[in-house]
Coordinates of C-alpha atoms and ligand atoms in Angstrom, one line a residue:
M230 CA 99.4 99.9 108.5
T231 CA 99.0 98.9 111.8
Q232 CA 103.0 99.0 114.0
S233 CA 102.2 95.2 114.0
E234 CA 101.5 95.0 110.1
S235 CA 104.4 97.6 109.4
A236 CA 106.9 95.7 111.6
Y237 CA 105.9 92.1 110.1
Q238 CA 106.2 93.4 106.7
S239 CA 110.1 94.7 107.2
L240 CA 111.0 91.4 108.8
L241 CA 109.4 89.8 105.6
D242 CA 110.9 92.4 103.3
S243 CA 114.8 91.6 105.0
L244 CA 114.2 87.5 105.1
G245 CA 112.8 87.8 101.4
A246 CA 117.0 89.8 100.9
R247 CA 118.4 86.7 102.4
G248 CA 116.3 84.5 100.3
I249 CA 113.8 82.8 103.0
A250 CA 110.6 81.7 102.4
A251 CA 108.3 83.2 105.3
A252 CA 105.2 81.2 104.5
S253 CA 106.9 77.7 104.9
V254 CA 108.5 79.0 107.8
E255 CA 105.6 80.4 109.4
G256 CA 103.9 77.2 108.2
E257 CA 106.1 75.1 110.4
I258 CA 105.9 77.2 113.1
A259 CA 102.4 76.7 113.1
R260 CA 102.9 73.1 113.6
L261 CA 105.0 73.5 116.7
V262 CA 103.5 71.3 119.7
I263 CA 104.3 72.0 123.3
E264 CA 103.2 70.2 126.3
T265 CA 102.4 72.1 128.9
P266 CA 102.7 70.2 132.8
S267 CA 99.9 70.2 135.0
W268 CA 102.2 70.3 138.2
G269 CA 103.1 73.8 136.1
Y270 CA 100.2 75.3 137.2
G271 CA 99.5 74.2 141.2
D272 CA 101.0 75.4 143.6
S273 CA 104.5 74.9 144.2
G274 CA 107.4 76.2 146.2
T275 CA 111.2 76.2 147.5
R276 CA 112.1 73.7 150.5
F277 CA 112.0 77.2 152.4
A278 CA 108.6 78.0 151.7
T279 CA 105.3 78.2 149.5
F280 CA 103.7 81.2 148.6
P281 CA 100.1 79.7 147.3
Q282 CA 98.8 82.5 144.3
P283 CA 95.6 83.9 144.3
G284 CA 93.6 82.3 141.6
R285 CA 95.8 79.0 141.5
P286 CA 93.7 75.7 140.5
R287 CA 92.9 73.0 143.3
D288 CA 92.5 70.1 141.1
V289 CA 93.3 68.5 138.1
F290 CA 90.3 69.9 136.1
E291 CA 91.2 73.2 137.5
R292 CA 94.5 72.8 136.1
I293 CA 93.4 71.7 132.8
A294 CA 91.2 75.2 132.4
D295 CA 94.5 76.9 132.6
A296 CA 96.4 74.6 130.4
A297 CA 93.4 75.4 127.7
E298 CA 93.8 79.0 128.5
V299 CA 97.7 78.6 127.4
Q300 CA 96.3 77.1 124.6
R301 CA 93.6 79.5 123.8
L302 CA 96.5 82.3 123.8
T303 CA 99.3 80.5 122.4
G304 CA 97.8 78.7 119.9
T305 CA 100.7 75.7 120.3
A306 CA 100.1 73.9 123.4
P307 CA 97.5 71.6 122.9
A308 CA 98.5 68.8 125.1
V309 CA 98.9 68.9 128.8
A310 CA 101.4 66.5 131.0
L311 CA 100.1 64.5 133.9
H312 CA 101.5 63.4 137.1
F313 CA 100.4 60.8 139.3
P314 CA 99.1 60.7 142.2
W315 CA 98.9 64.4 141.8
D316 CA 96.1 64.4 139.5
A317 CA 94.8 61.2 139.9
V318 CA 90.8 61.1 140.1
D319 CA 87.9 58.8 141.0
D320 CA 86.8 58.6 137.2
L321 CA 89.1 58.3 134.3
G322 CA 86.5 58.6 132.2
E323 CA 86.1 62.2 133.4
L324 CA 89.1 63.3 133.2
A325 CA 89.2 61.9 129.7
A326 CA 86.4 64.0 129.1
A327 CA 87.5 67.3 130.6
V328 CA 90.7 67.2 129.1
A329 CA 89.1 66.6 125.3
D330 CA 86.3 69.5 126.3
A331 CA 88.9 71.9 127.1
G332 CA 89.8 71.7 123.6
L333 CA 93.5 69.2 124.3
R334 CA 95.0 65.9 124.8
V335 CA 96.8 64.1 127.5
G336 CA 100.7 64.7 126.9
A337 CA 103.2 62.1 129.0
V338 CA 101.7 60.4 131.6
N339 CA 104.6 60.6 134.6
P340 CA 104.8 58.5 137.6
N341 CA 105.5 59.3 140.8
V342 CA 107.8 56.9 143.4
F343 CA 109.5 60.4 145.0
Q344 CA 107.7 61.3 147.6
D345 CA 106.1 58.7 149.5
P346 CA 107.9 57.7 152.8
D347 CA 108.3 53.8 151.8
Y348 CA 111.1 55.3 149.1
R349 CA 113.3 57.2 151.8
L350 CA 116.4 54.4 150.7
G351 CA 114.9 54.4 146.5
S352 CA 111.6 53.0 144.8
I353 CA 112.7 50.4 141.7
T354 CA 116.8 50.4 143.4
N355 CA 115.2 50.2 147.3
P356 CA 117.1 47.5 149.2
A357 CA 113.9 46.5 150.0
P358 CA 111.9 43.9 147.8
E359 CA 108.4 45.0 149.1
V360 CA 109.0 48.8 148.1
R361 CA 110.5 47.7 144.9
R362 CA 107.3 45.4 144.1
R363 CA 105.2 48.3 145.4
A364 CA 106.8 50.9 143.4
L365 CA 106.6 48.6 140.1
A366 CA 103.1 48.5 140.6
H367 CA 102.3 51.5 140.6
L368 CA 104.6 52.5 137.1
L369 CA 102.2 49.8 135.9
Q370 CA 99.4 51.5 137.1
C371 CA 100.3 54.6 135.4
S372 CA 101.4 52.7 132.1
E373 CA 97.3 51.9 132.5
I374 CA 95.9 55.3 133.2
A375 CA 97.8 55.9 129.9
R376 CA 96.2 53.8 127.9
E377 CA 93.3 54.5 129.2
L378 CA 93.7 58.6 128.3
S379 CA 95.2 57.4 125.3
S380 CA 98.3 59.3 126.3
T381 CA 101.8 57.7 124.1
A382 CA 104.2 57.7 126.9
L383 CA 105.3 57.1 130.1
S384 CA 107.7 59.6 131.3
L385 CA 110.0 58.6 134.0
W386 CA 112.0 60.7 136.8
F387 CA 113.3 58.6 139.7
A388 CA 115.0 60.3 142.7
D389 CA 116.8 57.2 143.7
G390 CA 120.1 57.7 144.7
T391 CA 122.5 57.3 147.7
N392 CA 123.8 60.6 150.0
Y393 CA 127.2 57.9 151.1
A394 CA 129.3 56.0 149.3
G395 CA 129.1 52.2 151.2
Q396 CA 125.4 53.6 152.0
D397 CA 124.8 50.6 149.3
D398 CA 126.0 48.5 146.7
L399 CA 126.1 50.5 143.3
R400 CA 126.2 47.3 140.7
A401 CA 123.1 45.5 142.7
R402 CA 121.3 48.8 143.0
R403 CA 122.0 49.1 138.7
E404 CA 120.5 45.5 138.7
R405 CA 117.3 46.6 140.3
L406 CA 116.9 49.1 137.9
E407 CA 117.2 46.8 134.9
E408 CA 114.9 44.3 136.4
A409 CA 112.3 46.8 137.3
L410 CA 112.5 49.1 134.1
A411 CA 112.5 45.4 131.8
E412 CA 109.0 44.4 133.4
L413 CA 107.4 47.9 132.8
Y414 CA 108.0 47.7 129.6
A415 CA 107.3 44.4 128.9
A416 CA 104.1 45.3 130.2
M417 CA 103.7 48.5 128.2
P418 CA 101.2 49.0 125.1
E419 CA 102.5 48.9 121.5
E420 CA 101.8 52.7 121.6
Q421 CA 103.4 54.1 124.4
E422 CA 106.9 55.0 124.4
L423 CA 109.3 54.9 128.0
L424 CA 110.8 58.1 127.9
L425 CA 114.1 57.9 130.6
E426 CA 114.9 61.1 132.5
Y427 CA 118.3 61.2 134.0
K428 CA 119.4 63.8 136.5
F429 CA 123.0 64.4 137.8
F430 CA 122.1 64.7 141.7
E431 CA 119.3 66.1 143.8
P432 CA 118.0 64.4 145.8
A433 CA 121.0 62.3 146.0
F434 CA 124.2 63.9 147.0
Y435 CA 126.4 60.8 146.3
A436 CA 125.3 58.5 143.6
T437 CA 122.1 59.6 141.5
D438 CA 121.0 55.9 140.3
I439 CA 120.3 57.5 136.5
A440 CA 123.1 60.3 136.7
D441 CA 123.2 61.4 133.0
W442 CA 122.7 60.1 129.4
G443 CA 124.5 57.6 129.1
S444 CA 123.4 56.4 132.0
A445 CA 119.8 56.3 130.5
L446 CA 121.3 55.2 127.0
L447 CA 122.2 52.0 128.0
L448 CA 119.2 51.0 130.1
C449 CA 117.6 52.1 126.7
I450 CA 119.3 50.4 124.7
G451 CA 119.0 47.3 126.5
L452 CA 115.0 48.0 127.2
G453 CA 114.1 48.4 123.1
E454 CA 113.0 50.5 120.7
R455 CA 110.4 52.4 122.1
A456 CA 112.9 53.2 125.2
K457 CA 114.2 56.7 124.4
V458 CA 116.2 59.5 127.1
L459 CA 114.4 62.4 127.8
V460 CA 116.7 65.7 128.2
D461 CA 115.6 68.3 131.1
L462 CA 117.4 71.0 130.7
G463 CA 118.2 71.6 134.4
H464 CA 119.6 68.2 134.7
H465 CA 123.3 68.7 133.3
A466 CA 126.9 69.9 135.4
H467 CA 127.9 73.5 134.3
G468 CA 129.8 73.4 131.4
V469 CA 127.7 69.9 129.7
N470 CA 127.7 71.2 125.6
V471 CA 123.5 70.2 126.2
E472 CA 123.0 70.6 122.0
Q473 CA 125.9 67.8 122.0
I474 CA 124.5 65.5 123.9
V475 CA 120.7 66.3 122.1
A476 CA 122.8 65.8 118.5
L477 CA 124.5 62.7 119.6
L478 CA 121.2 60.7 120.9
D479 CA 119.1 62.2 118.2
R480 CA 121.2 60.9 115.5
E481 CA 120.4 57.4 117.5
G482 CA 117.2 57.5 117.3
R483 CA 117.0 57.6 121.1
L484 CA 115.9 61.6 121.5
G485 CA 112.4 60.6 123.5
G486 CA 111.7 64.3 124.5
F487 CA 113.0 67.6 126.8
H488 CA 111.7 69.2 129.6
F489 CA 112.1 72.3 129.2
N490 CA 113.1 75.3 131.6
N491 CA 116.4 77.1 132.5
R492 CA 119.1 77.4 135.5
K493 CA 121.7 79.7 136.5
Y494 CA 122.7 76.7 139.2
A495 CA 121.0 73.5 139.3
D496 CA 117.7 72.4 138.7
D497 CA 116.4 75.6 139.0
D498 CA 113.3 75.2 136.8
L499 CA 113.3 78.6 135.7
I500 CA 111.3 79.7 132.3
V501 CA 112.8 78.4 129.8
G502 CA 115.1 81.0 128.0
S503 CA 115.2 82.9 130.6
V504 CA 118.8 82.4 131.3
N505 CA 120.6 80.5 128.0
P506 CA 118.5 81.8 125.6
L507 CA 121.6 80.9 122.8
E508 CA 121.5 77.7 123.8
L509 CA 117.7 76.8 123.8
F510 CA 118.4 78.0 120.2
L511 CA 121.5 76.0 119.2
I512 CA 119.4 72.7 120.7
F513 CA 116.4 73.7 117.6
V514 CA 119.3 74.1 115.4
E515 CA 120.7 70.2 116.3
L516 CA 116.8 69.4 116.2
G517 CA 117.5 69.7 112.0
G518 CA 114.1 71.8 111.2
G519 CA 110.9 70.9 110.6
A520 CA 108.4 71.0 113.0
G521 CA 107.3 66.8 112.0
R522 CA 110.8 65.5 113.0
L523 CA 110.8 67.1 116.9
P524 CA 110.3 65.0 119.8
R525 CA 108.0 65.3 122.1
L526 CA 108.6 69.0 123.6
T527 CA 107.2 69.4 127.3
I528 CA 107.7 71.8 130.1
D529 CA 108.9 70.8 133.5
Q530 CA 108.8 74.1 135.5
A531 CA 108.4 75.5 138.9
H532 CA 106.5 79.0 139.4
N533 CA 107.2 80.0 142.7
V534 CA 107.0 83.6 142.8
E535 CA 105.9 84.4 138.7
P536 CA 102.2 84.7 138.5
K537 CA 101.6 80.9 137.5
L538 CA 99.8 81.6 133.9
E539 CA 101.9 84.8 132.8
A540 CA 105.3 82.7 133.1
M541 CA 103.5 79.6 131.2
V542 CA 102.5 81.9 128.4
R543 CA 106.1 83.6 128.4
S544 CA 107.8 79.8 128.1
V545 CA 105.2 78.8 125.3
L546 CA 106.1 82.2 123.6
N547 CA 110.3 81.5 124.3
L548 CA 109.7 77.9 122.6
Q549 CA 107.9 79.7 119.9
E550 CA 110.6 81.6 119.3
S551 CA 113.6 80.0 119.2
F552 CA 112.3 77.3 116.9
A553 CA 111.2 80.0 114.8
K554 CA 114.9 81.4 114.6
A555 CA 116.2 78.1 114.1
L556 CA 114.2 77.2 110.9
L557 CA 116.1 81.0 109.5
V558 CA 119.5 79.2 109.7
D559 CA 120.7 79.4 106.0
R560 CA 121.5 75.4 106.1
T561 CA 122.9 75.4 102.3
A562 CA 125.4 78.6 103.3
L563 CA 126.2 76.8 106.5
L564 CA 127.3 73.4 105.2
A565 CA 129.3 75.4 102.4
A566 CA 131.3 77.2 105.5
Q567 CA 131.5 74.0 107.3
S568 CA 133.2 72.1 104.1
A569 CA 135.6 74.9 103.6
G570 CA 136.9 74.5 107.0
D571 CA 136.2 78.3 107.2
V572 CA 135.6 78.5 111.2
L573 CA 134.0 81.4 111.6
R574 CA 131.7 82.1 108.6
G575 CA 129.8 79.2 109.9
H576 CA 129.4 80.7 113.6
E577 CA 128.2 83.9 111.7
I578 CA 125.2 82.4 109.4
L579 CA 123.9 81.3 113.1
L580 CA 124.3 84.4 114.6
D581 CA 122.5 85.9 111.7
A582 CA 119.3 83.2 112.4
F583 CA 119.7 84.1 116.5
N584 CA 119.7 87.5 116.4
T585 CA 116.5 88.4 113.6
D586 CA 113.2 89.3 115.9
V587 CA 111.2 87.0 115.0
R588 CA 108.5 88.5 117.4
P589 CA 106.1 89.4 114.4
L590 CA 106.4 86.3 112.4
C591 CA 105.2 84.3 115.3
A592 CA 102.7 87.0 116.2
K593 CA 100.8 86.5 112.9
V594 CA 100.4 82.9 112.9
R595 CA 99.2 82.7 116.2
A596 CA 97.2 85.2 115.1
E597 CA 96.1 82.8 112.1
L598 CA 96.0 79.6 114.6
G599 CA 93.3 82.0 116.2
A600 CA 95.1 82.6 119.4
A601 CA 96.8 85.7 120.6
E602 CA 98.8 88.1 118.8
D603 CA 99.9 89.5 122.3
P604 CA 99.3 86.6 124.8
L605 CA 100.9 88.6 127.2
R606 CA 98.7 91.2 127.2
E607 CA 95.8 89.4 126.2
L608 CA 95.7 87.6 129.6
R609 CA 96.4 90.3 131.4
S610 CA 93.8 92.5 129.8
S611 CA 91.0 89.2 129.6
G612 CA 90.5 89.2 133.3
Y613 CA 90.9 85.3 133.9
V614 CA 93.5 85.5 136.2
E615 CA 91.2 87.8 138.6
Q616 CA 88.3 86.1 138.5
Q617 CA 89.9 82.3 139.1
A618 CA 91.2 84.6 142.2
R619 CA 87.5 85.1 143.5
E620 CA 86.4 81.7 142.4
R621 CA 89.2 79.5 143.6
A622 CA 89.6 80.9 147.2
S623 CA 89.7 77.6 149.3
E624 CA 92.9 75.7 150.3
T625 CA 95.1 73.3 148.4
M626 CA 98.0 71.0 148.7
Q627 CA 101.3 71.5 147.1
L628 CA 102.7 70.0 144.1
K629 CA 106.4 70.2 142.9
G630 CA 108.8 72.3 144.8
Ligands
LIG972 C1 112.6 66.8 139.0 C2 112.4 65.7 137.3 C3 110.8 65.3 137.2 C4 110.1 66.4 138.0 C5 110.3 66.1 139.4 C6 109.3 67.0 139.9 O1 113.6 67.4 139.2 O2 112.6 67.2 136.7 O3 111.3 65.5 135.8 O4 109.0 65.3 137.7 O5 111.2 67.3 139.9
LIG973 MN1 112.1 67.1 134.1
LIG974 MN1 113.8 68.4 137.6

């Protein structure tokens, strides 16, 4: 028996002793779908510096090639989220064909109304009607792009907000927001969801127009059933119980999806699960088991000093492992402990699942999917990054950061 076979066998034995059927857990892991972000592959930096990495993609086609490599290695990342105009091309048909040829599909389409100089005082909340119209026109155009690329979600994040009390009227800004979103929602085709992301600060430092889940949820309820809240793990104040927010939104049928990343301080956009793996596990526990129940799971990270492809692969693996651990929770015993009012037994049941080393199980699933048993080792030995470094030598533009 090889080392990995014996690791797998001893995990099977211990799961068997706990009454867990490995086959059904493996089936669910195999069905997990993670969207990787096109913008997570390109150059990014902090506001202090950008350090271009050898081999980083220079355009959307090269970003798609890298996303396909992550899918080849993990078998769990078949969708790529796009950001416009960062990913803008002359011919959308050509882009759609490139995505399909790479064995991928387009995930959420993300408009960008935060970089143009016109948006200094906001986009759809801007006091100037002509700026609001321009921002709305871009959102409408992105919905059209999403339709042409067979994407089923328009994922919105607004940098809108104010830096000083008195800078603008908070209620007027809310009205402008509602008005623009209603017009957008009315124009969106049936198959598209409108995902609304919140963030409590940055770049606005006094009042962000969509600062928290409650603010986003109110807007979604006003819009209609296809409007849902998107939870970015880096967008809360310290101490906020994110898994509780997840449970609540899910219960209301308004959990549209995630932007996965991790943070120690603010919106750090570090590798998901790298700082607080327990929180990530508890989020998957709240999502309640099977892959079929999961909302859209997108990575939203900026890899500034870490090797980009390794970082993306590590992120997918962390998500796969957290999800696998959540599948191991003994729900019957948990319910019994909770009904009996046994405070620490329920906690212990969660820790039993969290502390299980599921790596052999995930490796087995990846091998069965035709992906790599050990994706990081395979990436390092494949020479892919070195080859791209030779082929992609010229300058590029900076994306997120
Ligand atoms: C924001 C937010 C958005 C992302 C931008 C670039 O903090 O997370 O989702 O598109 O960054
Ligand atoms: Mn985000
Ligand atoms: Mn963010």
